[in-house]
Amino acid sequence: MSDNKPQSTFKDLGLSESTLKVLDSIGYETPSPIQEQCISHLLNGNDVIGQAQTGTGKTAAFALPLLDKIDLNINAPQLLILAPTRELAIQVSEAVQTYARGMKGFHVLPIYGGQSYDVQLRPLKRGVHAVVGTPGRVMDHIKKGTLKLDNLQSFVLDEADEMLKMGFIDDIKWVMERIPEKRQIALFSATMPNVIKKVAEKFLNNPKIVKVKTKTETATTISQKYCLVGGLQQKLDALTRILEVTTFDAMIIFVRTKTLTVELSEKLSARGFSADAINGDIQQSQRERIINNYKKGKVDILIATDVAARGLDVPRISHVVNYDIPQDAESYVHRIGRTGRAGREGEAILFVSHRERRMLNTIERVTRQKIEPIELPSAKIINEKRIETFKKNITETINNKDLSVFEKLVSEFQQANEETSHIKIAAALALIAQGNEPLLLSENEPSFGRDQTQTQEKTIPTKADTLKGFPQIPMKRYKVEVGNNNNVKPGNILGAIANEADMDSEYIGSIQIFDNFSTVDLPDEMPDEVFKILQKTIVNGNRLNIVELTDKNNKATIGTRKKKRNHNKGKFARSGRNDRRGDKDDRRNGGRGRKPKFSRSRPKK
Ligand code: ADP
Ligand code: MG
């Protein structure tokens, strides 16, 4: 929320006592920015245009004030909300029902295509106070005379730009031409295309315009990373590795096609992950079941196309994986908006192939945010994790399962084969249980990335080479955060260090370029000042963020992480910012007060 303005409360905004009680019971503590600004305007009877991204709390921004105006004695629709999809209509209707908990006898009805008219007719006849519907179906009901608008007080267009994209604009106008003259309108949209502006000009009366910038808010709650991968098999391997070492509540994975949602879900299930797919072909009833399972935690990974995931609001989503890169920056923003809902933390990982690097740049430009590269966890880290799990499973099975049948069989076997050790028997059983897939990955396999010969993670020696000219000067190996992915050549690093730190290039040792980082050998006793300068030095647009390459951060790739994290911690890399800071502090203590032994003024041999 806002950092310097005093935060207003729901009470300040003038909502009724009963609504305040409801908000308290559902645990909303303070209004979100869009709510803060829209609620009083709407309570005062103004029309409103609200512009904000998804996940900013728009539903409550219009529903709370407009519900407060409903007269429960009038048994007819007083509030009509149009939403672009069935999913959203249901979702908004559920939210409205929740917000109206304090209103005895209140009824809201979602109406959408695909559901039988009968189901919708009965409540309409009985009388409902609010209707949430998709444009086409609302139009049908108005035409049939089953939805009467005589008592309508307020009208809401939710996600107007989305409705425009889906081709509903004429339907919307048709409906708007039929609502009573004296009414209040709220129009919400993430973007404001011209057509929407025109609709607003035509139908809204002196609207108050509320615009909420969420870019920076997204930035603080969603940590965004990308990972270079090439080829289908590599993508699947990369995904599996990430899944193996990442702790997540729920993950949503975006792919380009319907077939891929199913394929990937099958592959992940086969690898033991709890995954399911949603796409446009899946029947509504089945879709609702899948999403429910996902919400409840019966399924942890959902693979979806953009269309199928539209409007999905599942607070437990902690990770978004863009398995296939989105078609444009806007879809990217929508996709990652599935996590980090309402101020929670979320993580987004984008898979990028070399050909897709331009799209990555576009996304960074449009979102005005840098997306940090990550390295995939190495085979070594995966293996450590698998061994840990293997051992944990044994302990858990011994503690929690009934072993009596097998104890008997194993003991019979042992008596019949006295020469076979217990270890051998146990190992044989483990092998049977493991099946054909080996437990451990080969740690010699090349890693991912452009130039596989250059990315043998396990073989980066941490020890520095000696200098050709000055073999007596002790050197240390450092890691800098630029590499092939930033199109960096050794000369760029050499030049930057020589210029920025005023270091004679003869004192700069071996430089090796890897995909996501490089190593450079520098004199051991580098003073703090120089180290600081090098941290901030920029090469090809990226900060060097130099750190000492110890065994610890040499292994550094994607590590397991705790569920509750600190915002500043590197979320995927073991060599998170905190570790780095640690290194720097060590250096600072060691280095303070020492004279540079390698400055230009130093006499040469
Ligand atoms: P939008 O329509 O802008 O995408 P929603 O209305 O669907 O956003 O709200 C997103 C999520 O934020 C929902 O889970 C909702 O319950 C929650 N939420 C909304 N307002 C608040 C609030 N003031 N405090 C806490 N959570 C909120
Ligand atoms: Mg919404």
XYZ file of C-alpha atoms and ligand atoms in Angstrom:
633
model
C 0.000 0.000 0.000
C 1.047 3.645 -0.050
C 4.234 4.340 1.844
C 3.927 7.938 2.986
C 0.227 8.794 2.958
C -1.583 7.776 6.115
C -3.467 4.590 5.308
C -7.209 5.088 5.424
C -9.456 2.414 6.838
C -12.649 0.914 5.434
C -14.491 2.841 8.116
C -13.075 6.177 6.925
C -14.515 5.467 3.497
C -18.063 5.569 4.805
C -19.150 1.946 4.447
C -22.051 0.669 6.531
C -21.527 -0.990 9.899
C -22.733 -4.357 8.682
C -20.314 -4.274 5.718
C -17.469 -3.318 8.045
C -18.280 -6.334 10.190
C -18.159 -8.606 7.156
C -14.781 -7.208 6.088
C -13.496 -7.807 9.550
C -14.721 -11.387 9.479
C -13.055 -12.137 6.122
C -9.858 -10.548 7.329
C -9.412 -7.544 5.030
C -7.490 -5.126 7.179
C -7.070 -2.095 4.983
C -8.489 -1.061 1.622
C -6.255 -1.588 -1.389
C -5.378 1.588 -3.366
C -8.152 1.093 -5.921
C -10.644 0.422 -3.139
C -9.475 3.443 -1.205
C -10.198 5.677 -4.158
C -13.300 4.101 -5.689
C -15.407 3.366 -2.650
C -16.208 6.920 -1.569
C -16.871 8.100 -5.141
C -19.336 5.290 -5.633
C -20.960 5.854 -2.236
C -21.378 9.505 -3.244
C -23.255 8.466 -6.347
C -20.556 9.222 -8.907
C -19.784 7.215 -12.005
C -16.272 5.806 -11.894
C -13.658 4.643 -14.359
C -11.145 2.460 -12.601
C -7.914 1.415 -14.212
C -5.833 -1.205 -12.435
C -4.178 -4.541 -13.076
C -5.684 -7.824 -11.951
C -5.230 -8.777 -8.352
C -5.654 -5.251 -7.054
C -9.032 -5.868 -5.417
C -11.370 -4.342 -7.965
C -14.310 -6.567 -7.055
C -14.580 -5.165 -3.546
C -13.889 -1.674 -4.909
C -17.241 -1.694 -6.703
C -19.177 -4.360 -4.837
C -18.866 -2.935 -1.322
C -20.271 0.546 -2.030
C -22.871 -0.640 -4.543
C -24.113 -3.369 -2.213
C -24.564 -0.774 0.507
C -27.085 0.956 -1.748
C -29.275 -2.056 -2.349
C -32.769 -1.981 -0.920
C -33.565 -5.520 0.199
C -37.280 -4.748 0.176
C -37.232 -4.429 -3.577
C -37.204 -7.935 -4.951
C -35.650 -7.164 -8.335
C -32.186 -6.719 -9.864
C -30.677 -3.446 -8.673
C -27.065 -4.209 -9.520
C -25.921 -5.696 -12.839
C -22.311 -6.679 -13.391
C -20.924 -7.773 -16.751
C -17.833 -9.981 -16.759
C -15.981 -11.457 -19.751
C -16.049 -15.182 -18.913
C -18.112 -17.757 -17.072
C -15.256 -18.312 -14.688
C -15.101 -14.624 -13.819
C -18.865 -14.279 -13.583
C -18.927 -17.122 -11.069
C -15.953 -15.754 -9.203
C -17.358 -12.226 -8.951
C -20.738 -13.582 -7.967
C -19.145 -15.619 -5.174
C -17.234 -12.570 -3.997
C -20.419 -10.469 -4.047
C -22.190 -13.151 -2.023
C -19.382 -13.047 0.519
C -19.309 -9.272 0.759
C -23.095 -9.282 1.221
C -22.993 -11.743 4.090
C -24.382 -9.124 6.455
C -27.437 -8.469 4.243
C -30.209 -10.835 5.287
C -32.194 -12.253 2.395
C -29.828 -10.904 -0.258
C -29.553 -12.909 -3.478
C -27.036 -12.724 -6.284
C -27.189 -14.816 -9.449
C -24.469 -15.618 -11.966
C -25.752 -16.108 -15.504
C -23.574 -17.344 -18.317
C -23.693 -19.279 -21.521
C -23.405 -23.035 -21.362
C -25.659 -23.340 -18.360
C -29.276 -24.253 -18.955
C -31.752 -21.387 -19.028
C -33.956 -23.233 -16.539
C -31.362 -23.101 -13.798
C -31.122 -19.372 -14.330
C -34.835 -18.709 -14.812
C -36.047 -19.994 -11.481
C -34.014 -17.619 -9.287
C -34.684 -14.771 -11.709
C -38.405 -15.362 -11.282
C -38.114 -15.676 -7.520
C -36.236 -12.391 -7.460
C -32.557 -11.568 -7.074
C -30.938 -8.312 -6.041
C -27.806 -8.575 -8.112
C -26.913 -10.322 -11.368
C -23.416 -11.104 -12.619
C -23.305 -12.291 -16.183
C -21.442 -12.660 -19.423
C -22.635 -10.145 -22.047
C -24.223 -12.600 -24.483
C -26.310 -14.422 -21.932
C -27.385 -11.203 -20.211
C -28.528 -9.919 -23.586
C -30.543 -13.100 -24.181
C -32.301 -12.788 -20.844
C -33.140 -9.150 -21.462
C -34.557 -10.064 -24.883
C -36.628 -12.878 -23.428
C -37.927 -10.525 -20.758
C -36.585 -12.781 -18.025
C -34.127 -10.166 -16.805
C -35.920 -6.898 -16.057
C -33.900 -3.779 -15.574
C -36.582 -1.335 -14.323
C -35.170 -1.245 -10.811
C -31.544 -1.211 -11.779
C -29.534 1.347 -9.828
C -26.027 0.458 -10.757
C -24.192 -1.183 -13.582
C -20.601 -2.474 -13.598
C -18.375 -3.391 -16.513
C -15.649 -5.579 -15.065
C -12.508 -6.177 -17.155
C -13.840 -4.067 -20.008
C -10.707 -4.449 -22.163
C -10.937 -8.206 -21.832
C -14.546 -8.116 -23.019
C -13.516 -5.980 -25.948
C -10.827 -8.504 -26.903
C -13.354 -11.289 -26.783
C -15.607 -9.461 -29.219
C -18.347 -8.454 -26.801
C -18.331 -4.748 -27.549
C -21.626 -4.656 -29.462
C -23.352 -6.783 -26.853
C -22.117 -4.462 -24.141
C -23.423 -1.393 -25.953
C -26.707 -3.153 -26.573
C -27.114 -3.833 -22.861
C -26.016 -0.356 -21.857
C -28.584 1.208 -24.134
C -31.259 -0.632 -22.187
C -30.404 0.253 -18.621
C -32.460 3.006 -16.942
C -31.490 6.648 -17.498
C -31.016 7.243 -13.821
C -28.298 4.831 -12.865
C -24.746 4.714 -11.676
C -21.982 3.120 -13.747
C -18.560 1.803 -12.810
C -16.209 0.695 -15.539
C -13.065 -1.281 -14.751
C -10.299 -2.112 -17.101
C -6.599 -2.935 -16.897
C -5.913 -0.929 -20.051
C -7.912 1.816 -21.784
C -8.210 1.112 -25.501
C -9.973 3.795 -27.537
C -13.132 1.799 -28.013
C -13.541 1.530 -24.248
C -12.898 5.246 -23.838
C -15.666 5.914 -26.379
C -18.090 3.692 -24.498
C -17.224 5.564 -21.306
C -17.779 8.936 -22.976
C -21.102 7.856 -24.377
C -22.616 6.192 -21.324
C -20.910 7.521 -18.215
C -21.932 10.726 -16.538
C -19.008 12.925 -15.494
C -17.042 9.948 -14.279
C -14.346 10.150 -11.605
C -11.208 8.606 -12.974
C -9.196 6.388 -10.688
C -5.915 5.056 -11.943
C -3.762 2.784 -9.873
C -0.239 2.027 -10.914
C 0.669 -1.454 -9.907
C 3.907 -2.009 -11.734
C 6.049 -1.270 -8.717
C 3.730 -3.151 -6.442
C 4.104 -6.207 -8.627
C 7.825 -5.682 -8.515
C 8.058 -5.953 -4.776
C 5.846 -8.976 -4.367
C 6.709 -11.070 -7.401
C 10.279 -12.074 -7.916
C 10.919 -12.548 -11.617
C 13.612 -14.730 -13.128
C 14.381 -16.214 -16.467
C 16.254 -19.300 -17.446
C 17.842 -20.001 -20.800
C 16.764 -23.338 -22.213
C 16.767 -24.798 -25.686
C 14.707 -27.604 -27.130
C 11.714 -29.463 -25.790
C 13.615 -32.150 -23.903
C 15.774 -29.530 -22.240
C 12.723 -27.593 -21.175
C 11.194 -30.653 -19.589
C 14.457 -31.471 -17.812
C 14.820 -27.890 -16.668
C 11.282 -27.906 -15.318
C 11.789 -31.184 -13.488
C 14.963 -29.923 -11.905
C 13.255 -26.770 -10.724
C 10.357 -28.801 -9.346
C 12.704 -31.140 -7.510
C 14.482 -28.454 -5.548
C 11.839 -25.768 -5.185
C 9.460 -25.593 -2.270
C 6.143 -24.264 -3.492
C 2.534 -24.126 -2.411
C 0.939 -24.248 -5.815
C 2.409 -23.709 -9.236
C 0.821 -22.732 -12.507
C 2.674 -23.554 -15.713
C 1.786 -21.738 -18.917
C 2.139 -23.458 -22.261
C 1.162 -22.412 -25.745
C -1.214 -25.116 -26.867
C -4.041 -27.260 -25.562
C -2.221 -30.461 -26.480
C 0.828 -29.371 -24.551
C -1.199 -28.815 -21.376
C -2.237 -32.462 -21.478
C 1.132 -33.821 -22.556
C 3.044 -31.944 -19.912
C 0.585 -32.846 -17.209
C 0.957 -36.518 -18.133
C 4.730 -36.301 -18.141
C 4.848 -34.588 -14.767
C 2.371 -37.039 -13.272
C 4.513 -39.881 -14.569
C 7.429 -38.324 -12.731
C 5.473 -38.314 -9.505
C 4.270 -34.726 -9.349
C 0.654 -33.927 -8.660
C -0.314 -32.136 -11.842
C -3.442 -31.473 -13.866
C -4.273 -29.582 -17.049
C -6.876 -27.017 -17.994
C -7.530 -25.762 -21.485
C -10.366 -24.404 -23.570
C -11.531 -27.884 -24.602
C -12.189 -29.102 -21.113
C -15.854 -29.155 -20.157
C -17.017 -26.562 -17.687
C -18.010 -29.069 -15.015
C -14.685 -30.867 -15.217
C -12.849 -27.569 -15.241
C -14.578 -26.492 -12.062
C -13.657 -29.788 -10.440
C -10.003 -29.416 -11.423
C -9.811 -25.847 -10.163
C -11.473 -26.851 -6.923
C -8.941 -29.618 -6.384
C -6.222 -27.143 -7.101
C -7.633 -24.593 -4.681
C -7.935 -27.211 -1.969
C -4.425 -28.530 -2.483
C -5.384 -31.920 -3.926
C -3.417 -30.888 -7.007
C -0.345 -28.687 -6.759
C 0.608 -28.027 -10.347
C -1.784 -26.725 -12.944
C -0.768 -26.570 -16.588
C -2.779 -24.051 -18.526
C -3.107 -22.021 -21.678
C -3.562 -18.258 -21.384
C -7.241 -18.480 -22.214
C -7.961 -21.246 -19.738
C -6.236 -19.419 -16.886
C -7.973 -16.115 -17.457
C -9.258 -14.667 -14.222
C -8.078 -17.606 -12.155
C -7.804 -16.436 -8.552
C -6.149 -19.037 -6.378
C -4.334 -17.397 -3.497
C -2.109 -20.407 -2.885
C -0.329 -20.012 -6.212
C 3.246 -19.248 -5.186
C 4.978 -19.923 -8.500
C 4.271 -19.165 -12.135
C 6.356 -20.920 -14.761
C 6.251 -19.565 -18.295
C 7.191 -22.834 -19.959
C 6.461 -21.338 -23.367
C 7.219 -17.660 -23.610
C 4.041 -15.534 -23.827
C 3.075 -13.918 -27.114
C 3.324 -10.389 -25.816
C 4.365 -8.468 -22.759
C 0.793 -7.929 -21.702
C 0.114 -11.654 -21.486
C 3.269 -11.955 -19.438
C 1.920 -9.438 -16.945
C -1.390 -11.297 -16.832
C 0.304 -14.649 -16.365
C 2.573 -13.636 -13.527
C -0.359 -11.820 -11.948
C -1.705 -15.289 -11.028
C 0.746 -15.204 -8.150
C 1.570 -12.507 -5.622
C -2.150 -11.874 -5.199
C -3.151 -9.168 -2.722
C 0.305 -8.478 -1.406
C 1.485 -12.061 -1.025
C 4.863 -13.071 -2.331
C 5.185 -14.911 -5.564
C 7.830 -16.126 -7.933
C 7.784 -16.170 -11.690
C 10.177 -18.120 -13.893
C 10.363 -17.588 -17.614
C 11.937 -20.140 -19.960
C 13.661 -18.414 -22.833
C 15.337 -19.955 -25.849
C 17.971 -18.067 -27.770
C 15.559 -17.151 -30.479
C 13.200 -15.708 -27.877
C 15.656 -13.325 -26.309
C 14.076 -10.388 -28.098
C 10.752 -11.098 -26.464
C 12.522 -11.139 -23.113
C 13.882 -7.680 -23.868
C 10.450 -6.479 -24.906
C 8.935 -7.776 -21.687
C 11.623 -6.056 -19.652
C 11.037 -2.827 -21.534
C 7.257 -2.863 -21.239
C 7.193 -3.861 -17.581
C 10.108 -1.502 -16.915
C 11.689 -4.207 -14.909
C 14.776 -6.265 -15.169
C 14.241 -10.007 -15.109
C 17.177 -11.734 -13.477
C 18.761 -14.833 -14.983
C 18.961 -18.010 -12.925
C 20.992 -21.112 -13.409
C 19.368 -24.471 -13.135
C 20.254 -26.680 -10.210
C 23.193 -28.862 -11.117
C 23.023 -32.650 -11.208
C 25.004 -32.598 -7.971
C 22.398 -30.534 -6.141
C 19.588 -32.655 -7.540
C 21.373 -35.783 -6.392
C 21.929 -34.422 -2.908
C 18.232 -33.681 -2.736
C 17.275 -37.141 -4.024
C 19.543 -38.868 -1.538
C 18.061 -36.816 1.263
C 14.546 -37.768 0.149
C 15.524 -41.420 -0.250
C 16.765 -41.560 3.347
C 13.815 -39.620 4.664
C 11.428 -42.046 2.966
C 13.087 -44.978 4.691
C 12.728 -43.366 8.098
C 9.142 -42.380 7.438
C 8.217 -45.830 6.209
C 9.785 -47.483 9.252
C 7.989 -45.078 11.577
C 4.581 -44.955 9.979
C 3.892 -48.063 7.908
C 2.927 -51.587 8.748
C 5.947 -53.653 7.746
C 4.933 -56.994 9.258
C 4.385 -58.899 5.997
C 7.721 -57.850 4.557
C 9.560 -58.308 7.824
C 8.454 -61.904 7.783
C 9.449 -62.431 4.139
C 12.809 -60.731 4.469
C 13.625 -62.688 7.588
C 12.720 -65.960 5.791
C 14.942 -64.907 2.910
C 17.782 -64.088 5.248
C 17.534 -67.434 7.022
C 17.651 -69.231 3.705
C 20.591 -67.121 2.496
C 22.703 -66.665 5.572
C 25.733 -65.537 3.618
C 23.851 -62.495 2.199
C 24.281 -59.362 4.304
C 21.385 -57.220 5.480
C 22.769 -54.339 3.490
C 22.738 -56.387 0.290
C 19.142 -57.407 0.846
C 18.067 -53.862 1.583
C 19.944 -52.565 -1.446
C 18.307 -55.141 -3.700
C 14.884 -54.101 -2.407
C 15.688 -50.435 -2.962
C 16.668 -51.203 -6.535
C 13.411 -53.067 -7.106
C 11.475 -50.156 -5.655
C 13.355 -47.665 -7.813
C 12.414 -49.422 -11.050
C 14.111 -48.621 -14.322
C 14.763 -44.957 -13.791
C 18.117 -44.482 -12.042
C 17.949 -42.725 -8.673
C 20.829 -40.382 -9.403
C 21.670 -38.197 -12.368
C 25.053 -38.446 -13.980
C 27.094 -35.593 -12.586
C 29.253 -35.479 -15.669
C 26.475 -34.518 -17.982
C 26.753 -31.108 -19.563
C 24.493 -28.496 -18.163
C 22.015 -26.321 -19.978
C 22.807 -23.259 -21.951
C 24.115 -22.045 -25.229
C 27.572 -23.437 -25.281
C 27.485 -26.669 -23.435
C 31.230 -27.127 -23.462
C 31.533 -23.962 -21.468
C 28.953 -24.729 -18.879
C 30.280 -27.734 -17.039
C 29.096 -26.499 -13.687
C 31.008 -29.041 -11.707
C 34.352 -28.252 -13.226
C 34.771 -24.569 -12.471
C 37.897 -24.552 -10.353
C 37.625 -22.055 -7.532
C 41.366 -21.680 -7.253
C 42.847 -18.827 -9.191
C 45.622 -19.191 -11.720
C 48.860 -17.430 -10.970
C 49.672 -14.376 -13.017
C 51.991 -14.881 -15.927
C 53.978 -11.745 -15.217
C 53.922 -11.938 -11.414
C 53.685 -15.534 -10.267
C 54.498 -14.447 -6.716
C 51.292 -12.409 -6.309
C 48.600 -14.515 -4.645
C 45.412 -14.410 -6.632
C 41.804 -15.153 -5.837
C 39.014 -16.240 -8.145
C 35.891 -14.084 -8.293
C 32.524 -14.553 -9.870
C 30.808 -11.706 -11.742
C 27.197 -11.670 -12.847
C 27.695 -11.251 -16.562
C 28.271 -13.963 -19.101
C 27.443 -15.231 -22.555
C 23.827 -14.303 -21.975
C 24.838 -10.682 -21.792
C 27.053 -11.062 -24.837
C 30.093 -10.406 -22.731
C 33.585 -11.083 -24.040
C 36.696 -11.327 -21.833
C 37.842 -7.991 -23.220
C 34.714 -6.253 -21.875
C 35.389 -7.496 -18.365
C 39.074 -6.764 -18.553
C 38.449 -3.260 -19.879
C 35.776 -2.464 -17.305
C 37.877 -3.608 -14.377
C 40.984 -1.844 -15.641
C 39.118 1.401 -16.216
C 36.728 1.508 -13.306
C 39.065 0.207 -10.626
C 42.075 1.878 -12.158
C 43.796 -1.459 -12.129
C 46.666 -2.265 -14.394
C 45.521 -4.972 -16.776
C 48.659 -6.999 -16.069
C 47.267 -7.663 -12.615
C 44.051 -9.052 -13.966
C 44.360 -12.789 -14.341
C 42.458 -15.421 -16.226
C 38.872 -14.631 -17.292
C 36.410 -17.389 -18.131
C 32.978 -16.717 -19.571
C 30.008 -18.964 -18.755
C 26.392 -18.513 -19.735
C 25.073 -16.716 -16.702
C 28.286 -15.551 -15.094
C 32.017 -15.338 -15.548
C 35.028 -15.831 -13.368
C 37.955 -13.515 -13.104
C 41.181 -13.865 -11.133
C 42.275 -10.808 -9.199
C 44.972 -10.180 -6.626
C 44.096 -11.643 -3.257
C 44.633 -8.509 -1.272
C 42.281 -6.285 -3.148
C 41.280 -3.349 -0.940
C 37.721 -2.733 0.076
C 37.452 0.451 -2.022
C 38.341 -1.391 -5.187
C 36.003 -4.219 -4.339
C 33.165 -1.760 -3.840
C 33.838 -0.107 -7.161
C 33.844 -3.454 -8.906
C 30.529 -4.429 -7.380
C 28.887 -1.421 -8.962
C 30.760 -1.614 -12.231
C 28.490 -2.137 -15.194
C 29.405 -4.289 -18.158
C 27.080 -4.484 -21.155
C 24.327 -2.986 -19.058
C 24.681 -5.361 -16.101
C 26.205 -4.844 -12.699
C 29.157 -7.091 -12.010
C 28.086 -7.768 -8.410
C 31.422 -9.376 -7.878
C 31.738 -12.088 -5.208
C 34.526 -14.343 -4.184
C 34.136 -17.730 -5.849
C 34.204 -20.099 -2.933
C 33.180 -23.734 -3.092
C 29.915 -22.646 -1.619
C 28.878 -20.212 -4.277
C 30.499 -22.195 -6.986
C 27.799 -24.799 -6.521
C 25.320 -22.018 -6.424
C 22.410 -22.635 -8.673
C 18.821 -23.098 -7.723
C 18.655 -24.175 -4.145
C 15.830 -25.267 -1.913
C 14.291 -22.438 -0.089
C 12.307 -21.917 3.024
C 8.667 -21.082 2.679
C 8.865 -17.820 4.548
C 11.446 -15.648 2.990
C 12.866 -12.270 3.295
C 12.229 -10.026 0.301
C 15.847 -9.315 -0.293
C 17.040 -12.878 -0.366
C 17.952 -14.351 -3.677
C 15.067 -16.683 -4.028
C 16.454 -19.252 -6.335
C 20.160 -18.933 -6.006
C 22.015 -20.200 -3.009
C 24.380 -17.337 -3.508
C 21.587 -14.923 -2.671
C 22.308 -11.312 -1.991
C 22.725 -12.061 1.675
C 25.502 -14.537 1.098
C 27.175 -12.044 -1.096
C 26.915 -9.360 1.475
C 28.539 -11.767 3.861
C 31.447 -12.234 1.515
C 31.821 -8.551 1.092
C 31.875 -7.941 4.808
C 34.534 -10.562 5.255
C 36.565 -8.844 2.671
C 35.978 -5.486 4.160
C 37.407 -6.552 7.496
C 40.305 -8.285 5.933
C 40.998 -5.582 3.459
C 40.613 -2.394 5.422
C 43.591 -0.159 5.520
C 45.694 -2.224 3.167
C 47.434 -0.498 0.378
C 46.679 -1.559 -3.127
C 49.587 -3.618 -4.191
C 48.662 -3.507 -7.780
C 47.755 0.066 -8.584
C 49.181 1.747 -11.606
C 51.658 3.623 -9.498
C 53.217 0.342 -8.478
C 56.635 -0.002 -10.039
C 56.783 -2.723 -12.609
C 59.313 -5.488 -12.619
P -9.039 -7.954 -9.331
O -10.480 -7.979 -9.688
O -8.460 -6.581 -9.287
O -8.209 -8.895 -10.141
P -9.937 -9.279 -6.964
O -11.079 -8.444 -6.612
O -10.216 -10.591 -7.624
O -8.891 -8.470 -7.835
O -9.060 -9.489 -5.634
C -7.852 -10.221 -5.638
C -7.658 -10.920 -4.307
O -7.403 -9.957 -3.288
C -8.871 -11.698 -3.838
O -8.410 -12.914 -3.337
C -9.471 -10.850 -2.748
O -10.137 -11.639 -1.787
C -8.258 -10.162 -2.166
N -8.533 -8.829 -1.603
C -9.249 -7.848 -2.160
N -9.268 -6.747 -1.375
C -8.511 -7.037 -0.299
C -8.139 -6.304 0.875
N -8.526 -5.042 1.074
N -7.357 -6.919 1.778
C -6.946 -8.194 1.564
N -7.265 -8.941 0.491
C -8.035 -8.374 -0.440
Mg -11.531 -8.863 -11.125
